[in-house]
Amino acid sequence: METVSTNRAFEGVQGVYRHESATCGCPMTFAVYVPPQAKDGPCPVLWYLSGLTCTHANVMEKGEYRKAAAEHGVIIVCPDTSPRGETIANDEAYDLGQGAGFYVDATEAPWAPHFKMYSYVTEELPALIAANFPADMNRQAIFGHSMGGHGALTVALKNPGTYRSVSAFAPITNPIAVPWGQKALAAYLGPDQSAWRAYDATALVEDGSKVPEILVDQGDTDNFLSQQLDPAAFKTACETAGIALTLNMRPGYDHSYYFISTFMADHIAWHAERLTKG
């Protein structure tokens, strides 16, 4: 693991790191904020999964998470959103290819050799974090934005017991029913839509996957709300399954990091409460 940069922030350390990923078959970069409490022992880990076109840097520079993470003693890990490089498959559109991994393990050409973001964020990167940082891997939580909100929800639902809590900002909750998801899932997983259900939060809940509770914040002026994000089906699925979904519709807020940064501290505090129980 190579250290790209470190900066002191709120008495903790914001670092950026790079390593050769066996899962993705290329170098991968990620950010980790270690709070000051780490000097006294391992801290719980909160994973943040970013949205379309983002890298680790978007939330690191715009998300305003460090003060809250330092207050609550939580490590924040921010992976990239896809494999990258000249030899890695890509697409001219922003919603497919590099920057748009959708947190799935691709099975179709030309994506399959490298686009294994589900395995990367659930297996390889957690092992790297455990080996190199003062992380209590028995206390993990996960959240994300948009495509990353989709990733956080599906990762938590597919791995019950691994994450103590899950939340999202403006998540793609039903990708099999919206253009972003239909395009990406068809490309990465092929035409058989039964395979798509394993990476769709609404479908996973309908098919029996459960977590105790979920927190979602959604801006009501988000220009993607009606066409790409519509959380109605997810809300119905959670109600039917008995999952406690808190869906906060935020008046006047859009899809940007202005929205995310406004409610970031609320989400970190919510996760911290659950990460410190027991």
Coordinates of C-alpha atoms in Angstrom, one line a residue:
M1 CA 0.0 0.0 0.0
E2 CA 1.4 3.4 -1.0
T3 CA 0.6 6.6 0.9
V4 CA -0.3 9.3 -1.6
S5 CA -0.9 12.1 0.9
T6 CA -1.8 12.7 4.6
N7 CA -3.2 15.9 6.2
R8 CA -4.0 16.7 9.8
A9 CA -7.6 17.5 10.3
F10 CA -9.6 17.9 13.6
E11 CA -6.7 16.2 15.4
G12 CA -7.0 13.2 13.2
V13 CA -5.4 12.2 9.9
Q14 CA -7.0 12.4 6.4
G15 CA -5.0 10.1 4.1
V16 CA -5.2 9.0 0.5
Y17 CA -3.7 5.6 -0.4
R18 CA -3.1 3.5 -3.5
H19 CA -2.6 -0.3 -3.9
E20 CA -2.6 -2.9 -6.6
S21 CA -6.0 -4.6 -6.5
A22 CA -6.0 -8.3 -7.3
T23 CA -9.9 -8.1 -7.5
C24 CA -10.0 -5.3 -10.0
G25 CA -6.7 -6.1 -11.7
C26 CA -5.4 -2.5 -11.5
P27 CA -4.2 0.2 -9.1
M28 CA -7.0 1.5 -6.9
T29 CA -7.0 4.7 -4.8
F30 CA -9.1 5.3 -1.7
A31 CA -9.3 7.8 1.2
V32 CA -9.3 7.1 4.9
Y33 CA -9.9 9.5 7.8
V34 CA -8.6 8.3 11.1
P35 CA -10.0 10.2 14.1
P36 CA -7.9 11.2 17.1
Q37 CA -9.5 8.5 19.3
A38 CA -7.5 5.9 17.3
K39 CA -4.4 6.7 19.4
D40 CA -6.2 4.9 22.3
G41 CA -7.3 1.9 20.4
P42 CA -9.2 0.6 17.3
C43 CA -12.2 2.6 16.1
P44 CA -15.4 1.6 14.3
V45 CA -15.4 1.9 10.5
L46 CA -18.0 3.8 8.4
W47 CA -17.8 3.1 4.6
Y48 CA -18.9 5.9 2.2
L49 CA -19.7 4.8 -1.4
S50 CA -19.8 7.7 -3.9
G51 CA -22.0 8.2 -6.9
L52 CA -21.7 8.4 -10.7
T53 CA -18.5 10.2 -12.0
C54 CA -17.0 10.5 -8.6
T55 CA -13.7 9.3 -7.2
H56 CA -12.7 9.1 -3.5
A57 CA -11.9 12.8 -3.7
N58 CA -15.5 14.2 -4.1
V59 CA -16.7 13.4 -0.6
M60 CA -13.3 13.9 0.9
E61 CA -13.2 17.5 -0.4
K62 CA -16.9 18.4 -0.3
G63 CA -18.6 16.1 2.1
E64 CA -17.6 17.8 5.4
Y65 CA -17.4 14.6 7.4
R66 CA -14.2 15.0 9.4
K67 CA -15.5 17.2 12.2
A68 CA -18.3 14.8 13.0
A69 CA -16.1 11.7 12.5
A70 CA -13.6 13.2 15.0
E71 CA -16.4 14.0 17.5
H72 CA -17.7 10.4 17.4
G73 CA -14.4 8.6 16.9
V74 CA -15.3 6.9 13.6
I75 CA -13.0 6.0 10.8
I76 CA -14.4 7.0 7.4
V77 CA -13.3 4.9 4.4
C78 CA -14.0 6.3 0.9
P79 CA -13.3 3.9 -2.0
D80 CA -13.2 4.9 -5.7
T81 CA -16.3 4.1 -7.8
S82 CA -14.6 1.9 -10.4
P83 CA -11.4 0.5 -11.7
R84 CA -9.5 3.0 -13.9
G85 CA -6.7 3.1 -16.4
E86 CA -5.9 3.2 -20.1
T87 CA -6.2 -0.6 -20.4
I88 CA -9.5 -0.7 -18.5
A89 CA -12.8 -0.9 -20.5
N90 CA -14.7 2.3 -20.7
D91 CA -17.6 4.0 -22.3
E92 CA -18.1 7.6 -23.7
A93 CA -21.2 8.1 -21.5
Y94 CA -20.8 9.2 -17.9
D95 CA -23.2 6.5 -16.6
L96 CA -21.2 3.4 -17.7
G97 CA -17.6 2.3 -17.4
Q98 CA -15.0 4.2 -15.5
G99 CA -16.6 6.2 -12.7
A100 CA -19.7 4.1 -12.9
G101 CA -19.0 0.7 -11.5
F102 CA -22.4 0.4 -9.8
Y103 CA -20.9 -1.8 -7.0
V104 CA -21.6 -5.0 -8.9
D105 CA -19.4 -7.9 -10.0
A106 CA -19.6 -7.8 -13.8
T107 CA -20.0 -11.0 -15.7
E108 CA -20.2 -9.7 -19.3
A109 CA -17.5 -8.6 -21.7
P110 CA -15.7 -6.2 -21.8
W111 CA -16.3 -5.4 -18.1
A112 CA -15.9 -8.7 -16.4
P113 CA -12.1 -8.8 -16.0
H114 CA -11.9 -5.6 -13.9
F115 CA -15.4 -4.4 -12.8
K116 CA -15.6 -6.3 -9.6
M117 CA -16.6 -3.4 -7.3
Y118 CA -18.9 -5.5 -5.1
S119 CA -16.1 -7.9 -4.2
Y120 CA -13.7 -5.1 -3.9
V121 CA -15.7 -3.1 -1.3
T122 CA -16.9 -6.1 0.6
E123 CA -13.8 -8.3 0.6
E124 CA -10.4 -7.0 -0.6
L125 CA -10.6 -3.4 0.7
P126 CA -11.9 -4.3 4.1
A127 CA -9.0 -6.8 4.5
L128 CA -6.6 -4.1 3.5
I129 CA -8.1 -1.6 6.0
A130 CA -8.0 -4.3 8.8
A131 CA -4.3 -4.9 8.1
N132 CA -3.1 -1.3 7.9
F133 CA -5.4 0.9 10.1
P134 CA -6.5 0.9 13.7
A135 CA -10.0 -0.4 12.7
D136 CA -12.4 -2.4 14.7
M137 CA -13.9 -4.5 11.9
N138 CA -16.5 -6.0 14.3
R139 CA -18.1 -2.5 14.2
Q140 CA -18.8 -1.5 10.6
A141 CA -21.5 0.6 9.0
I142 CA -22.1 1.8 5.5
F143 CA -23.7 4.8 3.6
G144 CA -23.5 6.4 0.2
H145 CA -24.9 8.8 -2.3
S146 CA -26.9 8.1 -5.5
M147 CA -25.2 5.2 -7.2
G148 CA -23.3 4.8 -3.9
G149 CA -26.5 4.9 -2.0
H150 CA -27.6 2.0 -4.2
G151 CA -24.3 0.3 -3.4
A152 CA -24.6 0.9 0.4
L153 CA -28.2 -0.5 0.5
T154 CA -27.4 -3.6 -1.6
V155 CA -24.2 -4.3 0.2
A156 CA -25.9 -4.1 3.6
L157 CA -28.9 -6.2 2.5
K158 CA -26.6 -8.9 1.0
N159 CA -24.4 -9.1 4.1
P160 CA -26.7 -9.2 7.1
G161 CA -24.7 -8.9 10.3
T162 CA -21.6 -7.4 8.7
Y163 CA -22.8 -3.8 9.0
R164 CA -24.5 -2.5 12.1
S165 CA -26.3 0.3 10.2
V166 CA -27.0 1.5 6.7
S167 CA -28.1 4.9 5.3
A168 CA -28.1 6.8 2.0
F169 CA -28.4 10.2 0.4
A170 CA -30.7 10.2 -2.7
P171 CA -30.1 6.5 -3.5
I172 CA -31.0 4.6 -6.6
T173 CA -33.3 2.2 -4.7
N174 CA -34.8 0.4 -7.6
P175 CA -32.3 0.3 -10.5
I176 CA -34.0 -2.4 -12.4
A177 CA -36.9 0.0 -13.0
V178 CA -34.9 3.2 -13.9
P179 CA -32.8 4.2 -16.9
W180 CA -29.4 4.5 -15.1
G181 CA -29.8 1.0 -13.6
Q182 CA -31.3 -0.7 -16.6
K183 CA -28.3 0.5 -18.8
A184 CA -25.6 -0.4 -16.3
L185 CA -27.1 -3.8 -15.1
A186 CA -27.7 -4.9 -18.7
A187 CA -24.1 -4.0 -19.7
Y188 CA -22.4 -5.5 -16.6
L189 CA -24.7 -8.5 -15.9
G190 CA -26.3 -9.3 -19.3
P191 CA -29.9 -9.5 -20.4
D192 CA -31.3 -11.9 -17.8
Q193 CA -33.1 -9.6 -15.5
S194 CA -33.3 -12.2 -12.8
A195 CA -29.6 -11.6 -12.2
W196 CA -30.2 -7.9 -11.7
R197 CA -32.3 -8.5 -8.7
A198 CA -29.3 -9.4 -6.6
Y199 CA -28.1 -5.8 -7.0
D200 CA -31.4 -4.0 -6.5
A201 CA -32.4 -2.8 -3.0
T202 CA -36.1 -3.0 -3.6
A203 CA -35.9 -6.4 -5.2
L204 CA -33.6 -7.7 -2.4
V205 CA -36.2 -6.6 0.2
E206 CA -39.0 -8.1 -1.8
D207 CA -37.0 -11.4 -2.0
G208 CA -36.5 -11.6 1.7
S209 CA -33.3 -9.7 2.5
K210 CA -33.6 -7.7 5.7
V211 CA -31.8 -5.2 7.9
P212 CA -33.4 -3.7 11.1
E213 CA -33.6 -0.1 9.9
I214 CA -32.6 2.2 7.2
L215 CA -32.1 6.0 7.1
V216 CA -32.5 7.9 3.8
D217 CA -32.4 11.6 3.0
Q218 CA -33.7 12.8 -0.3
G219 CA -34.0 16.4 -1.6
D220 CA -37.4 17.2 -3.0
T221 CA -36.0 19.4 -5.8
D222 CA -33.5 16.8 -6.9
N223 CA -33.7 16.8 -10.7
F224 CA -33.2 13.0 -10.8
L225 CA -35.9 12.2 -8.2
S226 CA -38.8 11.2 -10.4
Q227 CA -37.0 9.5 -13.3
Q228 CA -34.0 7.8 -11.6
L229 CA -34.5 7.8 -7.8
D230 CA -38.2 7.5 -7.1
P231 CA -38.1 5.8 -3.6
A232 CA -41.8 4.9 -3.6
A233 CA -41.3 1.2 -4.5
F234 CA -38.6 0.9 -1.9
K235 CA -40.7 2.5 0.8
T236 CA -43.5 0.0 0.0
A237 CA -41.1 -2.9 0.0
C238 CA -39.7 -1.9 3.4
E239 CA -43.2 -1.4 4.9
T240 CA -44.3 -4.9 3.6
A241 CA -41.1 -6.5 5.0
G242 CA -41.3 -4.8 8.4
I243 CA -38.0 -2.8 7.9
A244 CA -38.0 0.5 9.7
L245 CA -37.3 3.0 6.9
T246 CA -36.8 6.7 7.9
L247 CA -37.3 8.6 4.6
N248 CA -36.6 12.3 5.1
M249 CA -37.8 14.4 2.2
R250 CA -35.8 17.6 2.4
P251 CA -37.6 20.7 1.0
G252 CA -35.5 22.7 -1.5
Y253 CA -32.5 20.4 -1.6
D254 CA -31.0 19.0 -4.8
H255 CA -28.7 16.1 -5.7
S256 CA -25.4 17.9 -5.0
Y257 CA -22.8 17.9 -2.3
Y258 CA -24.4 21.0 -0.9
F259 CA -27.3 18.7 0.0
I260 CA -25.0 15.9 1.2
S261 CA -22.8 18.1 3.4
T262 CA -25.9 19.6 5.1
F263 CA -27.0 16.3 6.5
M264 CA -23.6 14.5 6.7
A265 CA -23.2 15.1 10.4
D266 CA -26.7 13.8 11.1
H267 CA -25.9 10.5 9.3
I268 CA -22.5 10.1 11.1
A269 CA -24.2 10.7 14.5
W270 CA -26.9 8.2 13.6
H271 CA -24.3 5.5 12.6
A272 CA -22.1 6.3 15.6
E273 CA -25.0 5.6 18.0
R274 CA -25.4 2.2 16.5
L275 CA -21.7 1.5 16.2
T276 CA -21.1 2.1 19.9
K277 CA -23.9 0.0 21.2
G278 CA -22.9 -3.3 22.9

